[in-house]
Amino acid sequence: MHRPFQIDIRSLPESGKDITGQESPAFFGLDANDPIQPLSPLKYELHLEKDGEDLIVSGRLEALFSLECGRCLERFEHRVELSRYETELEIAKDGTINLTDTIREDTLVALPSYPRCEAGNVRPRQCPAEGRFEPVLETVEEEPQSAGPGVWEALNKLN
């Protein structure tokens, strides 16, 4: 079975190890109804190196996603490129580390929290809903002054 992110620390050379390749879009495990959909495989070029009780992972991650715009609800493309990817993981007692969840999460966290199609980095465009939903300025009603004694006055009476 293909498991490039299952690392056996015992077999890791002193100088570290380089791994490169790609994982299918299914690697991200996203539901078909999710507003985020992977369009390309995850491409990776990583260097793994042991540092005491930690595994240092550095390199590059890249994947293309289709996101749903939070304003117009149309889909647009966004490329995640982590050209200076770095993470540090504690080495498990059994001497193996599975990087799958860490790499999946770090890639998905790099996506915009509030996706807007004008922020797409593959084919920039103007959002068709731009200007249609202007924010309503809320004004706070002035609070009536209390009829009773003020807070400081009540404290003074206790003394």
PDB file of C-alpha atoms in Angstrom:
ATOM      1  CA  MET A   1       0.000   0.000   0.000  1.00  0.00           C
ATOM      2  CA  HIS A   2       1.220   3.500  -0.918  1.00  0.00           C
ATOM      3  CA  ARG A   3       1.966   5.460   2.299  1.00  0.00           C
ATOM      4  CA  PRO A   4       4.535   8.173   1.601  1.00  0.00           C
ATOM      5  CA  PHE A   5       3.745  10.067   4.791  1.00  0.00           C
ATOM      6  CA  GLN A   6       4.179   7.066   7.116  1.00  0.00           C
ATOM      7  CA  ILE A   7       7.751   7.676   8.336  1.00  0.00           C
ATOM      8  CA  ASP A   8       9.801   5.070  10.190  1.00  0.00           C
ATOM      9  CA  ILE A   9      12.257   7.146  12.199  1.00  0.00           C
ATOM     10  CA  ARG A  10      14.520   4.128  12.808  1.00  0.00           C
ATOM     11  CA  SER A  11      15.334   3.933   9.098  1.00  0.00           C
ATOM     12  CA  LEU A  12      15.804   7.697   8.648  1.00  0.00           C
ATOM     13  CA  PRO A  13      19.420   8.469   7.640  1.00  0.00           C
ATOM     14  CA  GLU A  14      21.464  10.849   9.806  1.00  0.00           C
ATOM     15  CA  SER A  15      21.438  13.453   7.010  1.00  0.00           C
ATOM     16  CA  GLY A  16      17.664  13.162   6.604  1.00  0.00           C
ATOM     17  CA  LYS A  17      15.552  12.035   3.703  1.00  0.00           C
ATOM     18  CA  ASP A  18      13.880  13.755   0.742  1.00  0.00           C
ATOM     19  CA  ILE A  19      10.458  12.652  -0.444  1.00  0.00           C
ATOM     20  CA  THR A  20       8.682  13.969  -3.529  1.00  0.00           C
ATOM     21  CA  GLY A  21       5.515  13.020  -5.322  1.00  0.00           C
ATOM     22  CA  GLN A  22       1.834  13.708  -5.451  1.00  0.00           C
ATOM     23  CA  GLU A  23      -1.330  12.475  -3.790  1.00  0.00           C
ATOM     24  CA  SER A  24      -4.710  12.312  -5.508  1.00  0.00           C
ATOM     25  CA  PRO A  25      -7.388  14.922  -4.694  1.00  0.00           C
ATOM     26  CA  ALA A  26      -9.082  12.239  -2.560  1.00  0.00           C
ATOM     27  CA  PHE A  27      -6.175  12.695  -0.115  1.00  0.00           C
ATOM     28  CA  PHE A  28      -8.029  15.683   1.386  1.00  0.00           C
ATOM     29  CA  GLY A  29     -11.075  13.568   2.283  1.00  0.00           C
ATOM     30  CA  LEU A  30     -13.585  16.356   1.633  1.00  0.00           C
ATOM     31  CA  ASP A  31     -17.290  15.597   1.217  1.00  0.00           C
ATOM     32  CA  ALA A  32     -18.750  16.104  -2.271  1.00  0.00           C
ATOM     33  CA  ASN A  33     -21.061  18.822  -0.858  1.00  0.00           C
ATOM     34  CA  ASP A  34     -18.237  20.753   0.799  1.00  0.00           C
ATOM     35  CA  PRO A  35     -17.773  24.329  -0.520  1.00  0.00           C
ATOM     36  CA  ILE A  36     -14.074  23.459  -0.853  1.00  0.00           C
ATOM     37  CA  GLN A  37     -13.132  20.924  -3.517  1.00  0.00           C
ATOM     38  CA  PRO A  38      -9.627  19.843  -4.556  1.00  0.00           C
ATOM     39  CA  LEU A  39      -9.073  20.101  -8.327  1.00  0.00           C
ATOM     40  CA  SER A  40      -5.524  18.809  -8.534  1.00  0.00           C
ATOM     41  CA  PRO A  41      -3.317  16.336  -6.744  1.00  0.00           C
ATOM     42  CA  LEU A  42      -1.304  17.538  -3.765  1.00  0.00           C
ATOM     43  CA  LYS A  43       2.275  17.957  -5.006  1.00  0.00           C
ATOM     44  CA  TYR A  44       5.010  17.736  -2.392  1.00  0.00           C
ATOM     45  CA  GLU A  45       8.772  18.093  -2.132  1.00  0.00           C
ATOM     46  CA  LEU A  46       9.764  17.549   1.478  1.00  0.00           C
ATOM     47  CA  HIS A  47      12.936  17.056   3.497  1.00  0.00           C
ATOM     48  CA  LEU A  48      12.632  15.025   6.702  1.00  0.00           C
ATOM     49  CA  GLU A  49      15.272  15.278   9.391  1.00  0.00           C
ATOM     50  CA  LYS A  50      15.497  14.059  12.966  1.00  0.00           C
ATOM     51  CA  ASP A  51      16.388  16.660  15.593  1.00  0.00           C
ATOM     52  CA  GLY A  52      16.592  15.055  19.019  1.00  0.00           C
ATOM     53  CA  GLU A  53      13.092  13.893  19.914  1.00  0.00           C
ATOM     54  CA  ASP A  54      11.468  15.791  17.018  1.00  0.00           C
ATOM     55  CA  LEU A  55      11.042  15.291  13.303  1.00  0.00           C
ATOM     56  CA  ILE A  56      11.596  18.468  11.267  1.00  0.00           C
ATOM     57  CA  VAL A  57       9.671  18.555   7.985  1.00  0.00           C
ATOM     58  CA  SER A  58      10.468  21.296   5.488  1.00  0.00           C
ATOM     59  CA  GLY A  59       9.863  21.856   1.814  1.00  0.00           C
ATOM     60  CA  ARG A  60       7.058  22.693  -0.556  1.00  0.00           C
ATOM     61  CA  LEU A  61       3.349  21.819  -0.875  1.00  0.00           C
ATOM     62  CA  GLU A  62       1.002  22.784  -3.711  1.00  0.00           C
ATOM     63  CA  ALA A  63      -2.618  22.049  -4.654  1.00  0.00           C
ATOM     64  CA  LEU A  64      -5.422  23.667  -6.660  1.00  0.00           C
ATOM     65  CA  PHE A  65      -8.884  24.041  -5.126  1.00  0.00           C
ATOM     66  CA  SER A  66     -12.331  25.166  -6.206  1.00  0.00           C
ATOM     67  CA  LEU A  67     -13.941  27.417  -3.589  1.00  0.00           C
ATOM     68  CA  GLU A  68     -17.405  28.904  -3.276  1.00  0.00           C
ATOM     69  CA  CYS A  69     -17.446  32.698  -3.070  1.00  0.00           C
ATOM     70  CA  GLY A  70     -19.024  33.882   0.163  1.00  0.00           C
ATOM     71  CA  ARG A  71     -20.637  36.848  -1.593  1.00  0.00           C
ATOM     72  CA  CYS A  72     -21.951  35.642  -4.982  1.00  0.00           C
ATOM     73  CA  LEU A  73     -21.872  31.861  -4.280  1.00  0.00           C
ATOM     74  CA  GLU A  74     -20.133  31.189  -7.604  1.00  0.00           C
ATOM     75  CA  ARG A  75     -17.139  28.855  -7.732  1.00  0.00           C
ATOM     76  CA  PHE A  76     -13.597  30.057  -8.373  1.00  0.00           C
ATOM     77  CA  GLU A  77     -10.113  28.546  -8.342  1.00  0.00           C
ATOM     78  CA  HIS A  78      -7.507  29.144  -5.675  1.00  0.00           C
ATOM     79  CA  ARG A  79      -4.004  27.656  -5.619  1.00  0.00           C
ATOM     80  CA  VAL A  80      -2.344  26.892  -2.306  1.00  0.00           C
ATOM     81  CA  GLU A  81       1.433  27.152  -2.577  1.00  0.00           C
ATOM     82  CA  LEU A  82       3.391  26.635   0.603  1.00  0.00           C
ATOM     83  CA  SER A  83       6.871  27.197  -0.802  1.00  0.00           C
ATOM     84  CA  ARG A  84       8.499  27.430   2.629  1.00  0.00           C
ATOM     85  CA  TYR A  85       6.529  24.768   4.432  1.00  0.00           C
ATOM     86  CA  GLU A  86       7.884  23.792   7.827  1.00  0.00           C
ATOM     87  CA  THR A  87       6.542  21.784  10.723  1.00  0.00           C
ATOM     88  CA  GLU A  88       7.973  20.012  13.725  1.00  0.00           C
ATOM     89  CA  LEU A  89       6.478  16.844  15.185  1.00  0.00           C
ATOM     90  CA  GLU A  90       7.312  14.922  18.316  1.00  0.00           C
ATOM     91  CA  ILE A  91       8.593  11.432  17.549  1.00  0.00           C
ATOM     92  CA  ALA A  92       6.269   8.722  18.817  1.00  0.00           C
ATOM     93  CA  LYS A  93       7.524   6.063  21.210  1.00  0.00           C
ATOM     94  CA  ASP A  94       7.165   3.334  18.592  1.00  0.00           C
ATOM     95  CA  GLY A  95       9.455   5.248  16.224  1.00  0.00           C
ATOM     96  CA  THR A  96       6.950   5.985  13.476  1.00  0.00           C
ATOM     97  CA  ILE A  97       5.173   9.167  12.490  1.00  0.00           C
ATOM     98  CA  ASN A  98       2.236   9.567  10.144  1.00  0.00           C
ATOM     99  CA  LEU A  99       2.399  13.006   8.475  1.00  0.00           C
ATOM    100  CA  THR A 100      -0.892  12.590   6.589  1.00  0.00           C
ATOM    101  CA  ASP A 101      -3.160  14.532   8.963  1.00  0.00           C
ATOM    102  CA  THR A 102      -0.584  17.280   9.560  1.00  0.00           C
ATOM    103  CA  ILE A 103       0.009  17.897   5.854  1.00  0.00           C
ATOM    104  CA  ARG A 104      -3.717  17.724   5.043  1.00  0.00           C
ATOM    105  CA  GLU A 105      -4.604  20.196   7.809  1.00  0.00           C
ATOM    106  CA  ASP A 106      -1.755  22.603   7.063  1.00  0.00           C
ATOM    107  CA  THR A 107      -2.759  22.725   3.388  1.00  0.00           C
ATOM    108  CA  LEU A 108      -6.456  23.299   4.121  1.00  0.00           C
ATOM    109  CA  VAL A 109      -5.698  25.932   6.781  1.00  0.00           C
ATOM    110  CA  ALA A 110      -3.791  27.891   4.112  1.00  0.00           C
ATOM    111  CA  LEU A 111      -7.071  28.438   2.229  1.00  0.00           C
ATOM    112  CA  PRO A 112      -8.865  31.758   2.825  1.00  0.00           C
ATOM    113  CA  SER A 113     -11.277  31.715   5.781  1.00  0.00           C
ATOM    114  CA  TYR A 114     -13.810  33.892   3.957  1.00  0.00           C
ATOM    115  CA  PRO A 115     -13.340  33.059   0.261  1.00  0.00           C
ATOM    116  CA  ARG A 116     -14.163  35.794  -2.230  1.00  0.00           C
ATOM    117  CA  CYS A 117     -13.840  35.261  -5.969  1.00  0.00           C
ATOM    118  CA  GLU A 118     -11.977  38.553  -6.456  1.00  0.00           C
ATOM    119  CA  ALA A 119      -9.246  37.087  -4.214  1.00  0.00           C
ATOM    120  CA  GLY A 120      -8.809  34.006  -6.417  1.00  0.00           C
ATOM    121  CA  ASN A 121      -5.175  33.677  -7.434  1.00  0.00           C
ATOM    122  CA  VAL A 122      -5.612  31.609 -10.608  1.00  0.00           C
ATOM    123  CA  ARG A 123      -7.973  33.702 -12.751  1.00  0.00           C
ATOM    124  CA  PRO A 124      -8.627  37.028 -10.973  1.00  0.00           C
ATOM    125  CA  ARG A 125     -12.049  38.515 -11.614  1.00  0.00           C
ATOM    126  CA  GLN A 126     -14.465  41.086 -10.252  1.00  0.00           C
ATOM    127  CA  CYS A 127     -17.158  39.557  -8.035  1.00  0.00           C
ATOM    128  CA  PRO A 128     -20.573  39.931  -9.739  1.00  0.00           C
ATOM    129  CA  ALA A 129     -22.125  40.713  -6.342  1.00  0.00           C
ATOM    130  CA  GLU A 130     -19.682  43.559  -5.589  1.00  0.00           C
ATOM    131  CA  GLY A 131     -21.596  46.565  -4.251  1.00  0.00           C
ATOM    132  CA  ARG A 132     -24.959  44.799  -4.100  1.00  0.00           C
ATOM    133  CA  PHE A 133     -24.755  44.201  -0.390  1.00  0.00           C
ATOM    134  CA  GLU A 134     -23.598  47.360   1.292  1.00  0.00           C
ATOM    135  CA  PRO A 135     -23.200  47.120   5.053  1.00  0.00           C
ATOM    136  CA  VAL A 136     -25.937  48.742   7.087  1.00  0.00           C
ATOM    137  CA  LEU A 137     -24.515  51.107   9.651  1.00  0.00           C
ATOM    138  CA  GLU A 138     -26.083  50.380  12.975  1.00  0.00           C
ATOM    139  CA  THR A 139     -26.493  53.191  15.427  1.00  0.00           C
ATOM    140  CA  VAL A 140     -26.746  52.563  19.108  1.00  0.00           C
ATOM    141  CA  GLU A 141     -29.611  54.234  20.861  1.00  0.00           C
ATOM    142  CA  GLU A 142     -28.558  56.501  23.660  1.00  0.00           C
ATOM    143  CA  GLU A 143     -29.110  54.853  26.980  1.00  0.00           C
ATOM    144  CA  PRO A 144     -31.359  56.761  29.357  1.00  0.00           C
ATOM    145  CA  GLN A 145     -29.717  57.933  32.532  1.00  0.00           C
ATOM    146  CA  SER A 146     -30.755  55.867  35.487  1.00  0.00           C
ATOM    147  CA  ALA A 147     -33.171  57.370  37.943  1.00  0.00           C
ATOM    148  CA  GLY A 148     -31.421  55.850  40.930  1.00  0.00           C
ATOM    149  CA  PRO A 149     -28.062  56.612  42.503  1.00  0.00           C
ATOM    150  CA  GLY A 150     -24.955  56.049  40.403  1.00  0.00           C
ATOM    151  CA  VAL A 151     -22.597  53.158  41.012  1.00  0.00           C
ATOM    152  CA  TRP A 152     -19.970  55.304  42.717  1.00  0.00           C
ATOM    153  CA  GLU A 153     -22.563  56.932  44.910  1.00  0.00           C
ATOM    154  CA  ALA A 154     -23.790  53.517  46.071  1.00  0.00           C
ATOM    155  CA  LEU A 155     -20.215  52.518  46.937  1.00  0.00           C
ATOM    156  CA  ASN A 156     -19.669  55.718  48.914  1.00  0.00           C
ATOM    157  CA  LYS A 157     -22.702  54.913  51.073  1.00  0.00           C
ATOM    158  CA  LEU A 158     -21.118  51.592  52.098  1.00  0.00           C
ATOM    159  CA  ASN A 159     -18.152  53.343  53.717  1.00  0.00           C
TER     160      ASN A 159
END
